[in-house]
Short mmCIF file of C-alpha atoms and ligand atoms in Angstrom, two decimals:
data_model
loop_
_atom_site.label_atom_id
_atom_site.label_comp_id
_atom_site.label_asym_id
_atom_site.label_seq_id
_atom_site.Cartn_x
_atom_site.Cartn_y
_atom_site.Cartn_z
CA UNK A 1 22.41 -7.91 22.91
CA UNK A 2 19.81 -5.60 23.52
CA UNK A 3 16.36 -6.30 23.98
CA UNK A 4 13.68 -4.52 22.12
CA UNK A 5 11.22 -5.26 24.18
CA UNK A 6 12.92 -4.01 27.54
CA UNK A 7 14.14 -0.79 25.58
CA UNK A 8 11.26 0.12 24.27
CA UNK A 9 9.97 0.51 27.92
CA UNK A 10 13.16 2.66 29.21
CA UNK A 11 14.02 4.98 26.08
CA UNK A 12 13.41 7.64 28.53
CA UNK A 13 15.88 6.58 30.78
CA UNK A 14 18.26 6.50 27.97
CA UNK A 15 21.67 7.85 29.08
CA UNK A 16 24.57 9.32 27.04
CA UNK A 17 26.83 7.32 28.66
CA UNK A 18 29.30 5.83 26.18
CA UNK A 19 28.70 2.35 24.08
CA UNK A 20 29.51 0.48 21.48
CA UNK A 21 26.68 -0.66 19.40
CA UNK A 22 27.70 -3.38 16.70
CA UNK A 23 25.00 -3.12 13.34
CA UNK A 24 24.70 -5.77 10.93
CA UNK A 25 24.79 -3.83 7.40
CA UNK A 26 23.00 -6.21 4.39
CA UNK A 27 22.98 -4.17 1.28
CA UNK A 28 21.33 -6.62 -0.72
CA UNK A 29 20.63 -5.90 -4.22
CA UNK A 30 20.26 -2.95 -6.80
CA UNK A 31 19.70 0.38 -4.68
CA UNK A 32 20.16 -1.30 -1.52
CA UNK A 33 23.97 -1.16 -2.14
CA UNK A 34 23.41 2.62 -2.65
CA UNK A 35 21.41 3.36 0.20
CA UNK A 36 22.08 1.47 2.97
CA UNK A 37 25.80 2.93 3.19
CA UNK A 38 23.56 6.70 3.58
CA UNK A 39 22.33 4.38 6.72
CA UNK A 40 26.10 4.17 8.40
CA UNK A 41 27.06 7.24 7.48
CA UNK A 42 23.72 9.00 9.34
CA UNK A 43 25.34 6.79 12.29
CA UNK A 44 28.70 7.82 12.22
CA UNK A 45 27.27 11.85 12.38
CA UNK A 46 25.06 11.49 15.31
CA UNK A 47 27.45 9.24 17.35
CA UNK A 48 29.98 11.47 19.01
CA UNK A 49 26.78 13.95 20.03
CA UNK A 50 24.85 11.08 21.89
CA UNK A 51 27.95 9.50 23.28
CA UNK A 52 27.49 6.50 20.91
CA UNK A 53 30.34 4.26 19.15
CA UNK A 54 28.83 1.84 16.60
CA UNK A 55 31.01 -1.03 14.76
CA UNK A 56 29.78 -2.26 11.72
CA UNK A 57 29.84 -5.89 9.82
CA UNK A 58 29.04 -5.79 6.52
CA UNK A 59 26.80 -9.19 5.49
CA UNK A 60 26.01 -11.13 2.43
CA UNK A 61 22.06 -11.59 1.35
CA UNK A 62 19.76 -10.88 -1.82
CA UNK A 63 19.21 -12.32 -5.21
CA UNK A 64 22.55 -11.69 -6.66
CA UNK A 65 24.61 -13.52 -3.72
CA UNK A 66 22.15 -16.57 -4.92
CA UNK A 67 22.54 -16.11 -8.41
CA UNK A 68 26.53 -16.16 -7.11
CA UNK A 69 26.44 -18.97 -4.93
CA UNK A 70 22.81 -20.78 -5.01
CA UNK A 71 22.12 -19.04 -1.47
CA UNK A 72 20.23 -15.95 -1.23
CA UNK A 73 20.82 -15.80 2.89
CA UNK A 74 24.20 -17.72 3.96
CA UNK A 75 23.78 -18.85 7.22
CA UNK A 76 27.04 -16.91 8.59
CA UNK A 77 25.05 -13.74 7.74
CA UNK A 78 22.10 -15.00 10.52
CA UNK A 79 25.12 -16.23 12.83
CA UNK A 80 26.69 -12.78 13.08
CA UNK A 81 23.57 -11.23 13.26
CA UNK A 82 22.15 -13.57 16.17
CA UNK A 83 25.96 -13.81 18.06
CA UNK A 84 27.90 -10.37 17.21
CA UNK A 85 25.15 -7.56 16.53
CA UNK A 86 22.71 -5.56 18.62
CA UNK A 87 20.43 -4.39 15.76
CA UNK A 88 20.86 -4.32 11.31
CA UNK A 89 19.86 -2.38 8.66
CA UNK A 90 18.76 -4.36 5.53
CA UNK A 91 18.13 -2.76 1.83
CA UNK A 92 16.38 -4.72 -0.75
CA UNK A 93 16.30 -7.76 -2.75
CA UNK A 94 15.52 -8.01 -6.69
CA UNK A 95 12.32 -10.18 -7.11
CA UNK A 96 12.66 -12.24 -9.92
CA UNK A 97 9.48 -12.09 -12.35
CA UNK A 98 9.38 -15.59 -12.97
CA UNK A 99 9.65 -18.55 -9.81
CA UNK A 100 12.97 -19.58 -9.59
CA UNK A 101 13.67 -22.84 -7.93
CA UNK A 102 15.38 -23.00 -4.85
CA UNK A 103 15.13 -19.11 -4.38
CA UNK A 104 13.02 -17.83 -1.89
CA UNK A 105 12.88 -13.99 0.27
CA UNK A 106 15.90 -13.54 2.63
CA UNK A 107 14.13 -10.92 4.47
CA UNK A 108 11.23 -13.32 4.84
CA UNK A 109 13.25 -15.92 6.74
CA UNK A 110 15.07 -13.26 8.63
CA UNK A 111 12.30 -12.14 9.83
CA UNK A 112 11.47 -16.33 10.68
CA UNK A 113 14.85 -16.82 12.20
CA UNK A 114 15.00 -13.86 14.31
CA UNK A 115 11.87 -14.11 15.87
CA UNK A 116 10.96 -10.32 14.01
CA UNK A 117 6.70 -10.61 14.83
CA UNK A 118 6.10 -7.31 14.08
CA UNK A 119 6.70 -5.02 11.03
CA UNK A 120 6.40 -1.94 12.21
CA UNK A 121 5.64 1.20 9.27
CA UNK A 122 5.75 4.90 10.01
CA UNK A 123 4.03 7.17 7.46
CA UNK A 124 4.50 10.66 7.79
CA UNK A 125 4.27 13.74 5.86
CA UNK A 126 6.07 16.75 6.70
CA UNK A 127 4.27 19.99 7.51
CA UNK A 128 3.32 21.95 4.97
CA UNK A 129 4.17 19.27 2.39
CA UNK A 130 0.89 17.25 0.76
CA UNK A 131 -1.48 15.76 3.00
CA UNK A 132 -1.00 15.63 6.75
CA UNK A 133 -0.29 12.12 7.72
CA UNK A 134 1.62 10.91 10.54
CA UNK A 135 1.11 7.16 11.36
CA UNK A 136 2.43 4.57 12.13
CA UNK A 137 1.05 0.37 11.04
CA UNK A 138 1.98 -2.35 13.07
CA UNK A 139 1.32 -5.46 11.39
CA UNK A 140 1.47 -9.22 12.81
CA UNK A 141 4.43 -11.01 11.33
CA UNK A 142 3.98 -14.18 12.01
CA UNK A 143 0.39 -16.02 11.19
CA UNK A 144 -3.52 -15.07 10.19
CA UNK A 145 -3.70 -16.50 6.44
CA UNK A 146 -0.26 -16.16 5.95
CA UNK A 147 0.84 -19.44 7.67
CA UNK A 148 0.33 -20.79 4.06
CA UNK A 149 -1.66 -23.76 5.11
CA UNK A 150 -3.79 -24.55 2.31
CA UNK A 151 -5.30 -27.23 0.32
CA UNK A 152 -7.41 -28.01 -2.86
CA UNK A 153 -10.15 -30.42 -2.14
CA UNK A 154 -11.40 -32.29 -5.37
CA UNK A 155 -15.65 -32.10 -5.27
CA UNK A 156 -17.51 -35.29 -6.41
CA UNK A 157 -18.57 -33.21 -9.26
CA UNK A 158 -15.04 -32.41 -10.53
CA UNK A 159 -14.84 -28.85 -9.71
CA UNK A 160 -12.18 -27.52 -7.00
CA UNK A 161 -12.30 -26.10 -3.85
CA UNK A 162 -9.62 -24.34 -2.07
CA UNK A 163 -9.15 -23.50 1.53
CA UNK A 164 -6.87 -21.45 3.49
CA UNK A 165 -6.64 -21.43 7.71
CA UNK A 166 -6.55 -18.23 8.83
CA UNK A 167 -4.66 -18.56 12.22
CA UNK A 168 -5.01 -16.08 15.00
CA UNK A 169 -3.64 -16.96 18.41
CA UNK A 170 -4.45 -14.99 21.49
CA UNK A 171 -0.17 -15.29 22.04
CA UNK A 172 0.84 -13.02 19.10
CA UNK A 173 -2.17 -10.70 19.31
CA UNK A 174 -0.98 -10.25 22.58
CA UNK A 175 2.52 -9.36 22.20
CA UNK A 176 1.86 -7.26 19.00
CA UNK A 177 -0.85 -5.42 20.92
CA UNK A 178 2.11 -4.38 23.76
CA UNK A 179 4.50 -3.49 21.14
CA UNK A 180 1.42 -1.40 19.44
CA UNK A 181 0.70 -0.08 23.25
CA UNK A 182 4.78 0.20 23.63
CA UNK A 183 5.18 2.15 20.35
CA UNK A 184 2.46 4.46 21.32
CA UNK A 185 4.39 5.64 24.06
CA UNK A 186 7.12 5.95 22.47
CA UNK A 187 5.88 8.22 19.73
CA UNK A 188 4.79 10.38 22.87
CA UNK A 189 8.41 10.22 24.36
CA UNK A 190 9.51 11.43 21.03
CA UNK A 191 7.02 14.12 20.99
CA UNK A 192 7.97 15.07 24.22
CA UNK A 193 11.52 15.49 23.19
CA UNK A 194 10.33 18.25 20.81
CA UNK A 195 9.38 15.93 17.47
CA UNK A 196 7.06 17.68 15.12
CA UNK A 197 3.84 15.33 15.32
CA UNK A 198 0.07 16.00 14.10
CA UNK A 199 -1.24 13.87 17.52
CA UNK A 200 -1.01 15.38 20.71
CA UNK A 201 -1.79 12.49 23.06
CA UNK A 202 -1.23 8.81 22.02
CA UNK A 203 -4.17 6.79 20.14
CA UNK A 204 -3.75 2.98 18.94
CA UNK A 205 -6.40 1.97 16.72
CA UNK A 206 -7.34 -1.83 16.54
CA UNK A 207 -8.05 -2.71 12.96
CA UNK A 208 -10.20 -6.08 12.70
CA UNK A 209 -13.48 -7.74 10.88
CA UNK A 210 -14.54 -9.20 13.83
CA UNK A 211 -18.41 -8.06 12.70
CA UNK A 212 -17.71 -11.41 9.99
CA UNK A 213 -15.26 -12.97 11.28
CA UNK A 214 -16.07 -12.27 15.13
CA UNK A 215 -14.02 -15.98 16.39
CA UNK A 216 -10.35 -14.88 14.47
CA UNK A 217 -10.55 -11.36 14.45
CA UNK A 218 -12.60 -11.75 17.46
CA UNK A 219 -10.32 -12.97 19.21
CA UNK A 220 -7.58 -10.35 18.20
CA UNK A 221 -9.66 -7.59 19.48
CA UNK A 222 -10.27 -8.90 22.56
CA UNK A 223 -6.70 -10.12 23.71
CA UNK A 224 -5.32 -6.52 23.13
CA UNK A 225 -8.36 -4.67 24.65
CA UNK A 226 -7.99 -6.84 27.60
CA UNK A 227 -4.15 -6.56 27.27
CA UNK A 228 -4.50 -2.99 27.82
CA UNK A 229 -7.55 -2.71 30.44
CA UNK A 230 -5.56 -5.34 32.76
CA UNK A 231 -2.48 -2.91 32.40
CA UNK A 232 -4.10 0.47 32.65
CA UNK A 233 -1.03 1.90 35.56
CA UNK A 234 1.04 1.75 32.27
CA UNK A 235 -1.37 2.78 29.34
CA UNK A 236 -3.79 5.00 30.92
CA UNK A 237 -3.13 8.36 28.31
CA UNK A 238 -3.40 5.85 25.53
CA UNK A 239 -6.90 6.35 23.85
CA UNK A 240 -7.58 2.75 22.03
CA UNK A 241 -10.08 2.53 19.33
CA UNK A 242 -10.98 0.12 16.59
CA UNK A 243 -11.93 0.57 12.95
CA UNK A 244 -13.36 -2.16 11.02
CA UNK A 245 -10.78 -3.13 7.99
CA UNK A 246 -13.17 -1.56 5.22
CA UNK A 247 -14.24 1.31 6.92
CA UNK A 248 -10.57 1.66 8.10
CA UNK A 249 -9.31 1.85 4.54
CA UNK A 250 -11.70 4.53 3.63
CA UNK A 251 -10.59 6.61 6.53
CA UNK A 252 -7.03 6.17 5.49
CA UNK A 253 -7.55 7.88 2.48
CA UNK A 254 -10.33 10.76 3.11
CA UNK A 255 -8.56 11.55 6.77
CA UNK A 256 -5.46 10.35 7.62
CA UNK A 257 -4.34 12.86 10.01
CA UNK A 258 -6.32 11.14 12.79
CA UNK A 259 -4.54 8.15 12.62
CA UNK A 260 -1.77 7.64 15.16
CA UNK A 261 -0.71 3.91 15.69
CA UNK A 262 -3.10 1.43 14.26
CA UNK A 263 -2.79 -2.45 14.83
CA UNK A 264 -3.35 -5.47 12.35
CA UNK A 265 -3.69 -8.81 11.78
CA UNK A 266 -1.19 -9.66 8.91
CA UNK A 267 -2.95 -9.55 6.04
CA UNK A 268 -5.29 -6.43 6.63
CA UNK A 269 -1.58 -4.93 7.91
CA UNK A 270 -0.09 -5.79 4.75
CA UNK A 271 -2.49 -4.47 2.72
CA UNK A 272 -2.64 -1.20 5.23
CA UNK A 273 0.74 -0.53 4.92
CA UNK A 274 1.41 -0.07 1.36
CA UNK A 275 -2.04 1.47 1.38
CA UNK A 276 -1.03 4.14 3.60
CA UNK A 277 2.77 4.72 2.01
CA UNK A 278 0.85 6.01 -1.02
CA UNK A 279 -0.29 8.69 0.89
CA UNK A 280 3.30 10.35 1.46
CA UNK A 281 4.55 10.60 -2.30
CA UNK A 282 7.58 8.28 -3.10
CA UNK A 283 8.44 5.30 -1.66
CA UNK A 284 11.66 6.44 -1.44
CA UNK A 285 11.11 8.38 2.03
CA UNK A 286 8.70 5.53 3.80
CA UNK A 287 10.78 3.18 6.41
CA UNK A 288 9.74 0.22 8.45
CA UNK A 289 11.46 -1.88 10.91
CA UNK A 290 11.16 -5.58 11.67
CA UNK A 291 11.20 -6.05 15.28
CA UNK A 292 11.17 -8.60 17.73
CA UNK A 293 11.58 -8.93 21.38
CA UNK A 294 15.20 -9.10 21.13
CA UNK A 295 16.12 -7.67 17.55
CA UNK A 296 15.40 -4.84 15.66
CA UNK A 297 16.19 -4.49 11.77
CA UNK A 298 15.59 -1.27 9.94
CA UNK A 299 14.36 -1.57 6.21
CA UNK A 300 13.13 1.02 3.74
CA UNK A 301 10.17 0.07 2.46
CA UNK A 302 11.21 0.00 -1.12
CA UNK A 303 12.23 -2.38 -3.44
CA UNK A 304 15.96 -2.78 -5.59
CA UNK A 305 14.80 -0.27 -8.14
CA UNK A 306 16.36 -1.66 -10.83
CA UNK A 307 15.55 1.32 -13.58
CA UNK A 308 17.58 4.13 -10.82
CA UNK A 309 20.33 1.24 -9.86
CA UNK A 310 23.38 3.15 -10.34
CA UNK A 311 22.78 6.39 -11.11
CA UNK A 312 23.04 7.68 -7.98
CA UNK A 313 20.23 9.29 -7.52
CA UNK A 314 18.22 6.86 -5.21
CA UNK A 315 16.38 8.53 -2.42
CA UNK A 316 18.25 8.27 0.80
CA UNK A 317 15.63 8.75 3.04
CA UNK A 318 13.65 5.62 3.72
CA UNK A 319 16.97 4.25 4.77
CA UNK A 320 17.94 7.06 7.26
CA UNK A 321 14.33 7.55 8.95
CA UNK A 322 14.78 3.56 9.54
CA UNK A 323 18.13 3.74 10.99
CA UNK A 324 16.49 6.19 13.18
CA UNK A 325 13.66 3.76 14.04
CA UNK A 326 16.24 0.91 14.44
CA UNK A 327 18.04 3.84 16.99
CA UNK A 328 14.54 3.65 18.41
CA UNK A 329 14.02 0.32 18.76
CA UNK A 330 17.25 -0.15 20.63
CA UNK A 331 16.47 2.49 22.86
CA UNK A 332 18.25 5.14 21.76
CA UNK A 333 15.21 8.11 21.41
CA UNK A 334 17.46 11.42 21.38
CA UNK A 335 19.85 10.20 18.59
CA UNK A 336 17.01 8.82 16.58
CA UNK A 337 14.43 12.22 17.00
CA UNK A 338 17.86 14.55 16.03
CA UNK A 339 17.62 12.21 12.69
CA UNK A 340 14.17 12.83 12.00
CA UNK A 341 14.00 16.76 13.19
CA UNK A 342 17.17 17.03 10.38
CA UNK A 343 14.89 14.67 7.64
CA UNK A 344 12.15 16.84 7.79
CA UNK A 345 13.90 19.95 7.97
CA UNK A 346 15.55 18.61 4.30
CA UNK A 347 12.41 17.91 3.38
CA UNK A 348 10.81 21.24 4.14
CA UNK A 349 13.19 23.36 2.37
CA UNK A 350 12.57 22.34 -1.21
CA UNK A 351 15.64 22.53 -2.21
CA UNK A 352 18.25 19.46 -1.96
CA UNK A 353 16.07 16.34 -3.32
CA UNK A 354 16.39 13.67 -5.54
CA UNK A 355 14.33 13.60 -8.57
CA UNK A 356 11.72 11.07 -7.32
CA UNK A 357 10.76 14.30 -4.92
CA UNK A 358 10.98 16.41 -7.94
CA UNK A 359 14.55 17.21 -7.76
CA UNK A 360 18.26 17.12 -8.95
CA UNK A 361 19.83 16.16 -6.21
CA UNK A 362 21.91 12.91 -5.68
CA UNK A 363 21.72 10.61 -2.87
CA UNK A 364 25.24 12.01 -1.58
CA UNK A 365 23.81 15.54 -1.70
CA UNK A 366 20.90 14.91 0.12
CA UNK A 367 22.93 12.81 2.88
CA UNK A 368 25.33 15.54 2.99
CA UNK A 369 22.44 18.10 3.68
CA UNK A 370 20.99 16.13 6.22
CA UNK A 371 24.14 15.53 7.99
CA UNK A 372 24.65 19.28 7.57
CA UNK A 373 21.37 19.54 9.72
CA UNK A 374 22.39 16.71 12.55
P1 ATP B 1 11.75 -4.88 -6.85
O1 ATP B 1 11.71 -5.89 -7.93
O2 ATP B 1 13.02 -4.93 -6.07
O3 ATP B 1 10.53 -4.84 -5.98
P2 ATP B 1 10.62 -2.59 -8.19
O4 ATP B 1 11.22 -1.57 -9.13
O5 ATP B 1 9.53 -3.45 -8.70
O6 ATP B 1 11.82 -3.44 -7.58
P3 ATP B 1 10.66 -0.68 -6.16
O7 ATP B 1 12.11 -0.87 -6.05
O8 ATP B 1 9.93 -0.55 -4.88
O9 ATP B 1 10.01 -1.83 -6.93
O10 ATP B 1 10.43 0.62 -7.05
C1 ATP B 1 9.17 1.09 -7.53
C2 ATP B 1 9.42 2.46 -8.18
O11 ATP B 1 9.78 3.39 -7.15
C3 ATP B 1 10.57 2.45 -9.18
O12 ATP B 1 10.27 3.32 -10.26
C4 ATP B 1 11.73 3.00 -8.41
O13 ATP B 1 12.69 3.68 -9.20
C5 ATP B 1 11.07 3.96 -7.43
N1 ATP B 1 11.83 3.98 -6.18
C6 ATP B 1 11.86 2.99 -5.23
N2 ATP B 1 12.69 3.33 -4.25
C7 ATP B 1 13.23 4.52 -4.57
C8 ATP B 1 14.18 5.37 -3.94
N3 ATP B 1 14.78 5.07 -2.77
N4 ATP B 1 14.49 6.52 -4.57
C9 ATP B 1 13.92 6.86 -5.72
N5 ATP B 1 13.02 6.10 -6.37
C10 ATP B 1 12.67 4.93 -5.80
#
């Protein structure tokens, strides 16, 4: 398998130098059976260029496969995808409105089981289109208040008082600082390859509270400023700056063309990330990818969309840009910036869209017209 971690480091040195690359495809529910096949499809058109062979497995997961079975991620689909696949693409799962019992998030425990810390969100408008934005969140996966460990205390007086930890260890603000650091780079690799890109010269931007909460958050600023200063041979064109989570949000919105990578604890990352995917227009063109040291799995960032389910006319594009970041993440940078240059060339013309952009197209057309492009 390949590691994320290692790749990240040596996408320059990537060579064309022929390989099979087995993907792990998980539909899922609604769209997700309509989109992620645009995903393989994008692979198949950029593999004979770049000197790539993928195989593909095609894996169970999602709401319906537990409606189906009582199972909403069979553990054969985490088997294949630990033993016999060097990276996924997943599409979406339905959310039920009310709790169901026994059913809980398959990405969620994907992400558990595969050791995914980081989610890892690029926003980016294309030139000339709306507002210029080209970021990218990295959010910590794995603790801050989400390790769910809370409690209700009863008060003598009869009232209630809950209480939530908010976890933040100086081990995973470490590594999701690097990967921040890491992805930083990259984005400059890319750049350097010819990608279009509002940022000339790599920035991270540490987003914290640490002026309240200055132990947790603190600590999460310090670890990755003294990550970087103690590795400075590596990171030295890297400007790093912080913004405090409130002030951060406002900036967001009034200017978010000088945002390049920014780093968060989970929650603030959470809340960052669909923040900042309202800036580019339809959900249908934002991608993420859960990543871990050893595994990568691309995701668009939207949901089943169960009023568009099978029409055809889902956007195709969150999907693609991920399989490029999944490309990415495995260390593949030429295949995955050919992707992008043909996105936003789509993207820029106006003319082959789906309607959530405002047009008529269907998701075949579009694929076909960035294929066209590849
Ligand atoms: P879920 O329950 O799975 O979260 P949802 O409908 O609540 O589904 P999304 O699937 O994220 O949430 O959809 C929100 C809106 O965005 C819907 O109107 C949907 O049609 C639209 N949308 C989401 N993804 C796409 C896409 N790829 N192409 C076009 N429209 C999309």
């Amino acid at each position: 398998m390949l590691s994320a971690r290692n790749t990240i480091r040596s996408a320059r040195l990537y060579s064309t130098a022929s390989k099979t690359l087995r993907i792990g495809l998980i539909p899922g529910d609604g769209i997700g059976r309509e989109v992620i096949p645009t995903g393989r499809q994008i692979l198949e058109a950029v593999s004979s260029k770049h000197g790539l062979k993928f195989e593909f497995v095609e894996l169970q997961a999602g709401f319906e496969h537990f409606k189906k079975t009582g199972t909403a991620l069979p553990d054969e689909t985490v088997e294949i995808l630990k033993k016999e696949t060097d990276g996924a693409l997943f599409g979406a799962v339905s959310s039920p409105t009310t709790k169901v019992a026994g059913y809980s998030s398959p990405i969620v425990a994907l992400r558990k089981k595969l050791g995914l810390y980081a989610n890892v969100r690029p926003v980016k408008s294309v030139e000339g289109v709306g507002r210029p934005v080209d970021m990218v969140i990295v959010r910590e996966n794995t603790e801050d208040l989400y390790v769910k460990e809370e409690k209700l205390i009863e008060n003598p007086d009869g009232t209630k008082t809950a209480e939530a930890i908010k976890r933040i260890s100086e081990y995973a603000s470490k590594r999701i600082g690097k990967i921040a650091l890491d992805i930083a780079l990259q984005r400059q690799a890319q750049r350097d390859l010819g990608a279009a890109s509002l940022h000339k010269s790599p920035i991270v931007t540490i987003t914290h509270k640490s002026n309240v909460l200055s132990v947790s958050d603190g600590l999460f600023r310090e670890t990755i400023r003294n990550f970087y200063n103690a590795n400075q041979d590596k990171y030295s064109s890297i400007s790093l700056q912080e913004q405090i989570v409130d002030s951060m949000v406002y900036r967001m919105f009034r200017e978010p063309e000088i945002f390049d990578v920014v780093v968060a604890p989970n929650l603030y990352g959470d809340i960052l990330s669909d923040g900042a995917a309202a800036l580019v227009g339809s959900l249908g063109v934002v991608p993420s990818a859960n990543v871990g040291d050893d595994y990568v799995i691309g995701e668009p960032c939207h949901g089943s969309a169960p009023d568009i389910e099978g029409k055809g006319i889902a956007n195709p594009i969150a999907t693609i840009r991920s399989t490029a970041l999944m490309l990415e993440f495995m260390g593949h940078a030429e295949p995955a910036a050919d992707i992008y240059t043909a996105v936003d060339a789509n993207l820029k013309e106006d003319a082959i869209k789906t309607p959530d952009l405002g047009g008529k197209s269907s998701t075949q057309e579009v694929v076909a017209d960035i294929i066209r492009r590849l």
